[in-house]
Amino acid sequence: MLPIIMTAFGTTSDALATYAYLGGMVGNAFPDDEIIWAYSSRMVTRELQQRENQSAMHLEEVLEKLASQGISKIVVQSLHLFPGIEFHRLHQATRQSGLDFAIGLPLFTAPSDYDRLAAILQPVIRSRPEQAILLLGHGTDHPVWTAYYSLEKILRRTFGNRLYVGVVEKSPDSSHLVDEIAEAGFTEVGILPLFLVKGLHYRRDIIGDGPGSWLSRFQRKNIAAGCIADGLGFMPGVAELIITHIASAREKLLR
């Protein structure tokens, strides 16, 4: 039996159901292994421990516990979307644990991951031929911010120039996108949250009632906007992509 540590940034919302679903899919794919959950955000871990889930553990706590139990080999699967700040912290903590490990890379790391995302999105986007499609991610100060531009370029090969990629904060700057979509003549836009779960940014920054939310900004331009999905976690094909990354890490560890 091999411990597979599913490591997410974390959420204090009802989006924990997404983690339960993904954990079940991974458990079915690796029935002889132990699925363990950990969070990379200390703040989220503390809130979960206090409010909702007394068993919630930070990644470092999980690693220490496994080491104390005499476990020698582990797989740590990152549930971050891109290899940014949180992923590098995950890697550092795992490396310092002293355990023999392999890390499953974030969802969108290799070009093949971007191609698989295009395939996952095909049914959703093709059914909305008259709409602009806006994928909205988190944004980052890490140099991986350029991945958002790469993602837009790759997805436009499949969906054309009506496909846009933006972020809710930090880089890359997305403040121009509402005007750009309006100037392109679109009267409808489908927003696809580029988040694994339907958490705070979804509720506040994308669909919130405040004047700064993306829905409010489109409404002021007389563009009908709505969310296509609640996040990536439940979309067919996403769990399978995570499982592919786990399988690669597992094979590397056991070879």
CSV table of C-alpha atoms in Angstrom, one decimal:
chain,number,residue,atom,x,y,z
A,1,MET,CA,0.0,0.0,0.0
A,2,LEU,CA,1.3,3.4,-1.0
A,3,PRO,CA,0.1,6.6,0.5
A,4,ILE,CA,-1.1,9.1,-2.1
A,5,ILE,CA,-1.3,12.6,-0.5
A,6,MET,CA,-3.8,14.7,-2.4
A,7,THR,CA,-2.6,18.3,-1.7
A,8,ALA,CA,-4.8,21.3,-2.5
A,9,PHE,CA,-4.5,24.9,-1.4
A,10,GLY,CA,-7.8,24.3,0.4
A,11,THR,CA,-11.2,25.9,0.7
A,12,THR,CA,-13.5,26.6,3.6
A,13,SER,CA,-16.6,26.6,1.4
A,14,ASP,CA,-19.1,24.0,0.4
A,15,ALA,CA,-16.7,23.2,-2.4
A,16,LEU,CA,-15.3,20.5,-0.2
A,17,ALA,CA,-17.7,18.2,-2.1
A,18,THR,CA,-15.4,18.6,-5.1
A,19,TYR,CA,-12.5,17.2,-3.1
A,20,ALA,CA,-14.7,14.3,-1.9
A,21,TYR,CA,-15.6,13.5,-5.5
A,22,LEU,CA,-12.0,13.6,-6.8
A,23,GLY,CA,-10.8,11.5,-3.8
A,24,GLY,CA,-13.4,8.9,-4.7
A,25,MET,CA,-12.2,8.8,-8.3
A,26,VAL,CA,-8.6,8.5,-7.3
A,27,GLY,CA,-9.4,5.8,-4.8
A,28,ASN,CA,-11.2,3.8,-7.5
A,29,ALA,CA,-8.2,4.1,-9.8
A,30,PHE,CA,-5.7,3.0,-7.1
A,31,PRO,CA,-7.7,0.7,-4.8
A,32,ASP,CA,-4.7,-0.8,-3.1
A,33,ASP,CA,-3.3,2.6,-2.0
A,34,GLU,CA,-4.2,4.9,0.8
A,35,ILE,CA,-5.7,8.3,-0.2
A,36,ILE,CA,-4.8,11.1,2.3
A,37,TRP,CA,-5.8,14.7,2.1
A,38,ALA,CA,-3.6,17.6,2.9
A,39,TYR,CA,-3.7,21.4,2.4
A,40,SER,CA,-0.9,23.7,1.5
A,41,SER,CA,-2.5,26.8,3.1
A,42,ARG,CA,-2.0,27.0,6.8
A,43,MET,CA,-4.8,29.6,7.1
A,44,VAL,CA,-7.3,27.3,5.4
A,45,THR,CA,-6.1,24.3,7.5
A,46,ARG,CA,-6.7,26.2,10.7
A,47,GLU,CA,-10.1,27.4,9.7
A,48,LEU,CA,-11.2,23.9,8.7
A,49,GLN,CA,-9.9,22.5,12.0
A,50,GLN,CA,-11.9,25.1,13.9
A,51,ARG,CA,-15.1,25.1,11.9
A,52,GLU,CA,-15.7,22.1,9.8
A,53,ASN,CA,-13.2,19.3,9.8
A,54,GLN,CA,-11.2,18.5,12.9
A,55,SER,CA,-9.1,16.0,10.9
A,56,ALA,CA,-7.9,18.6,8.3
A,57,MET,CA,-4.1,18.6,8.2
A,58,HIS,CA,-1.4,20.8,6.6
A,59,LEU,CA,1.0,19.0,4.3
A,60,GLU,CA,3.9,19.2,6.7
A,61,GLU,CA,1.8,17.7,9.5
A,62,VAL,CA,0.8,14.8,7.2
A,63,LEU,CA,4.5,14.2,6.2
A,64,GLU,CA,5.6,14.2,9.9
A,65,LYS,CA,2.8,11.8,10.8
A,66,LEU,CA,3.8,9.3,8.0
A,67,ALA,CA,7.4,9.5,8.9
A,68,SER,CA,6.6,8.7,12.6
A,69,GLN,CA,4.7,5.7,11.4
A,70,GLY,CA,7.7,4.3,9.6
A,71,ILE,CA,6.3,5.0,6.1
A,72,SER,CA,9.2,5.2,3.6
A,73,LYS,CA,7.6,5.9,0.2
A,74,ILE,CA,4.9,8.4,-0.7
A,75,VAL,CA,3.3,10.1,-3.7
A,76,VAL,CA,2.3,13.7,-3.2
A,77,GLN,CA,-0.2,14.9,-5.8
A,78,SER,CA,-0.5,18.6,-6.3
A,79,LEU,CA,-4.0,19.8,-7.0
A,80,HIS,CA,-2.8,23.3,-7.9
A,81,LEU,CA,-3.5,24.2,-11.5
A,82,PHE,CA,-0.1,25.6,-12.4
A,83,PRO,CA,3.4,25.1,-10.9
A,84,GLY,CA,3.5,28.4,-9.0
A,85,ILE,CA,4.2,29.6,-5.5
A,86,GLU,CA,2.1,27.0,-3.6
A,87,PHE,CA,3.5,24.1,-5.7
A,88,HIS,CA,7.1,25.1,-5.0
A,89,ARG,CA,6.3,25.3,-1.3
A,90,LEU,CA,4.8,21.8,-1.6
A,91,HIS,CA,8.0,20.5,-3.3
A,92,GLN,CA,10.2,22.1,-0.7
A,93,ALA,CA,8.2,20.6,2.2
A,94,THR,CA,8.2,17.2,0.7
A,95,ARG,CA,11.9,17.3,0.0
A,96,GLN,CA,12.7,18.3,3.5
A,97,SER,CA,10.6,15.4,5.0
A,98,GLY,CA,13.3,12.8,4.5
A,99,LEU,CA,10.8,10.4,2.9
A,100,ASP,CA,11.4,8.7,-0.5
A,101,PHE,CA,8.9,10.6,-2.7
A,102,ALA,CA,7.5,11.4,-6.1
A,103,ILE,CA,5.4,14.4,-6.9
A,104,GLY,CA,2.4,14.4,-9.3
A,105,LEU,CA,2.7,17.6,-11.2
A,106,PRO,CA,-0.1,20.3,-11.2
A,107,LEU,CA,-2.9,19.9,-13.6
A,108,PHE,CA,-1.5,22.2,-16.3
A,109,THR,CA,2.2,21.7,-16.5
A,110,ALA,CA,3.0,20.0,-19.8
A,111,PRO,CA,1.8,21.0,-23.3
A,112,SER,CA,-0.2,17.7,-23.4
A,113,ASP,CA,-2.1,18.9,-20.3
A,114,TYR,CA,-3.2,22.0,-22.2
A,115,ASP,CA,-4.3,19.9,-25.1
A,116,ARG,CA,-6.3,17.6,-22.8
A,117,LEU,CA,-8.0,20.7,-21.3
A,118,ALA,CA,-9.0,21.7,-24.8
A,119,ALA,CA,-10.6,18.3,-25.3
A,120,ILE,CA,-12.4,18.5,-21.9
A,121,LEU,CA,-13.8,21.9,-22.9
A,122,GLN,CA,-14.9,20.9,-26.4
A,123,PRO,CA,-18.5,19.9,-25.5
A,124,VAL,CA,-19.1,22.9,-23.4
A,125,ILE,CA,-17.7,25.5,-25.7
A,126,ARG,CA,-19.0,24.1,-29.0
A,127,SER,CA,-22.5,24.3,-27.7
A,128,ARG,CA,-22.2,28.1,-27.4
A,129,PRO,CA,-21.1,29.2,-30.9
A,130,GLU,CA,-22.3,32.8,-30.6
A,131,GLN,CA,-20.8,33.5,-27.2
A,132,ALA,CA,-17.4,34.8,-26.2
A,133,ILE,CA,-15.8,32.3,-23.8
A,134,LEU,CA,-13.8,33.7,-20.9
A,135,LEU,CA,-11.7,31.4,-18.7
A,136,LEU,CA,-11.0,33.1,-15.4
A,137,GLY,CA,-8.2,31.9,-13.2
A,138,HIS,CA,-6.7,33.1,-10.0
A,139,GLY,CA,-3.5,35.0,-11.2
A,140,THR,CA,-0.1,35.0,-9.5
A,141,ASP,CA,3.0,37.0,-8.8
A,142,HIS,CA,5.1,33.9,-9.6
A,143,PRO,CA,6.8,33.8,-13.0
A,144,VAL,CA,4.3,31.1,-14.0
A,145,TRP,CA,1.9,34.0,-14.7
A,146,THR,CA,3.0,33.7,-18.4
A,147,ALA,CA,1.2,30.3,-18.5
A,148,TYR,CA,-2.1,32.1,-18.8
A,149,TYR,CA,-1.0,33.6,-22.1
A,150,SER,CA,0.2,30.2,-23.3
A,151,LEU,CA,-3.1,28.7,-22.4
A,152,GLU,CA,-5.0,31.3,-24.3
A,153,LYS,CA,-2.8,30.7,-27.4
A,154,ILE,CA,-3.2,27.0,-27.3
A,155,LEU,CA,-6.9,27.0,-26.7
A,156,ARG,CA,-7.4,29.5,-29.5
A,157,ARG,CA,-6.1,26.9,-31.9
A,158,THR,CA,-9.2,24.9,-31.2
A,159,PHE,CA,-11.8,27.5,-30.4
A,160,GLY,CA,-10.6,30.6,-32.3
A,161,ASN,CA,-10.3,34.2,-31.2
A,162,ARG,CA,-13.6,34.2,-29.2
A,163,LEU,CA,-11.7,32.4,-26.5
A,164,TYR,CA,-10.2,34.6,-23.8
A,165,VAL,CA,-8.2,33.8,-20.7
A,166,GLY,CA,-8.0,36.2,-17.7
A,167,VAL,CA,-7.5,36.3,-13.9
A,168,VAL,CA,-9.3,37.7,-10.9
A,169,GLU,CA,-6.2,39.2,-9.3
A,170,LYS,CA,-2.4,39.8,-9.7
A,171,SER,CA,-0.8,38.9,-13.1
A,172,PRO,CA,-1.4,38.9,-16.0
A,173,ASP,CA,-3.3,42.2,-16.1
A,174,SER,CA,-6.8,41.4,-17.2
A,175,SER,CA,-8.4,44.8,-16.7
A,176,HIS,CA,-8.8,45.3,-20.5
A,177,LEU,CA,-10.7,42.1,-21.2
A,178,VAL,CA,-14.3,43.4,-20.7
A,179,ASP,CA,-13.7,46.3,-23.1
A,180,GLU,CA,-11.9,44.0,-25.6
A,181,ILE,CA,-14.8,41.5,-25.6
A,182,ALA,CA,-17.3,44.4,-26.0
A,183,GLU,CA,-15.3,46.0,-28.8
A,184,ALA,CA,-15.3,42.6,-30.6
A,185,GLY,CA,-19.1,42.9,-30.9
A,186,PHE,CA,-20.1,40.1,-28.5
A,187,THR,CA,-23.4,40.5,-26.7
A,188,GLU,CA,-23.1,37.3,-24.7
A,189,VAL,CA,-20.2,35.8,-22.7
A,190,GLY,CA,-19.9,32.5,-21.0
A,191,ILE,CA,-17.5,32.5,-18.1
A,192,LEU,CA,-15.7,29.3,-17.2
A,193,PRO,CA,-14.0,29.5,-13.8
A,194,LEU,CA,-10.5,28.2,-14.1
A,195,PHE,CA,-10.6,27.0,-10.5
A,196,LEU,CA,-10.8,23.4,-9.3
A,197,VAL,CA,-13.5,24.3,-6.8
A,198,LYS,CA,-16.3,26.8,-6.4
A,199,GLY,CA,-14.8,28.8,-3.6
A,200,LEU,CA,-14.5,32.4,-2.5
A,201,HIS,CA,-13.2,33.8,-5.8
A,202,TYR,CA,-16.1,32.3,-7.6
A,203,ARG,CA,-18.7,33.7,-5.3
A,204,ARG,CA,-17.1,37.1,-4.8
A,205,ASP,CA,-15.0,38.0,-7.8
A,206,ILE,CA,-16.8,36.3,-10.6
A,207,ILE,CA,-20.6,36.1,-9.8
A,208,GLY,CA,-20.7,38.5,-6.8
A,209,ASP,CA,-23.1,41.5,-6.5
A,210,GLY,CA,-20.3,44.0,-6.0
A,211,PRO,CA,-19.4,46.5,-8.7
A,212,GLY,CA,-16.0,44.9,-9.2
A,213,SER,CA,-17.2,41.4,-10.0
A,214,TRP,CA,-16.9,40.2,-13.5
A,215,LEU,CA,-20.6,39.7,-13.9
A,216,SER,CA,-21.2,43.3,-12.8
A,217,ARG,CA,-18.6,44.7,-15.2
A,218,PHE,CA,-20.1,42.9,-18.2
A,219,GLN,CA,-23.6,44.1,-17.2
A,220,ARG,CA,-22.5,47.7,-17.3
A,221,LYS,CA,-21.4,47.0,-20.9
A,222,ASN,CA,-24.9,45.5,-21.7
A,223,ILE,CA,-23.3,42.1,-22.2
A,224,ALA,CA,-25.2,39.1,-21.0
A,225,ALA,CA,-22.9,37.0,-18.9
A,226,GLY,CA,-23.2,33.8,-17.0
A,227,CYS,CA,-21.1,31.0,-15.7
A,228,ILE,CA,-20.8,27.9,-17.8
A,229,ALA,CA,-19.6,25.7,-14.9
A,230,ASP,CA,-19.0,25.9,-11.1
A,231,GLY,CA,-15.3,25.0,-11.6
A,232,LEU,CA,-13.2,22.3,-13.2
A,233,GLY,CA,-13.4,19.7,-10.5
A,234,PHE,CA,-16.6,18.0,-11.6
A,235,MET,CA,-16.0,18.3,-15.3
A,236,PRO,CA,-15.7,15.0,-17.1
A,237,GLY,CA,-12.0,14.3,-17.9
A,238,VAL,CA,-10.5,16.4,-15.1
A,239,ALA,CA,-10.3,13.6,-12.5
A,240,GLU,CA,-8.8,11.4,-15.2
A,241,LEU,CA,-6.1,14.0,-15.9
A,242,ILE,CA,-5.2,14.0,-12.2
A,243,ILE,CA,-5.1,10.2,-12.2
A,244,THR,CA,-2.7,10.3,-15.1
A,245,HIS,CA,-0.3,12.6,-13.2
A,246,ILE,CA,-0.5,10.3,-10.1
A,247,ALA,CA,0.2,7.2,-12.2
A,248,SER,CA,3.3,8.9,-13.7
A,249,ALA,CA,4.6,9.8,-10.2
A,250,ARG,CA,3.8,6.4,-8.9
A,251,GLU,CA,5.6,4.7,-11.7
A,252,LYS,CA,8.6,6.9,-11.1
A,253,LEU,CA,8.7,6.1,-7.4
A,254,LEU,CA,8.3,2.3,-7.8
A,255,ARG,CA,10.6,1.7,-10.8
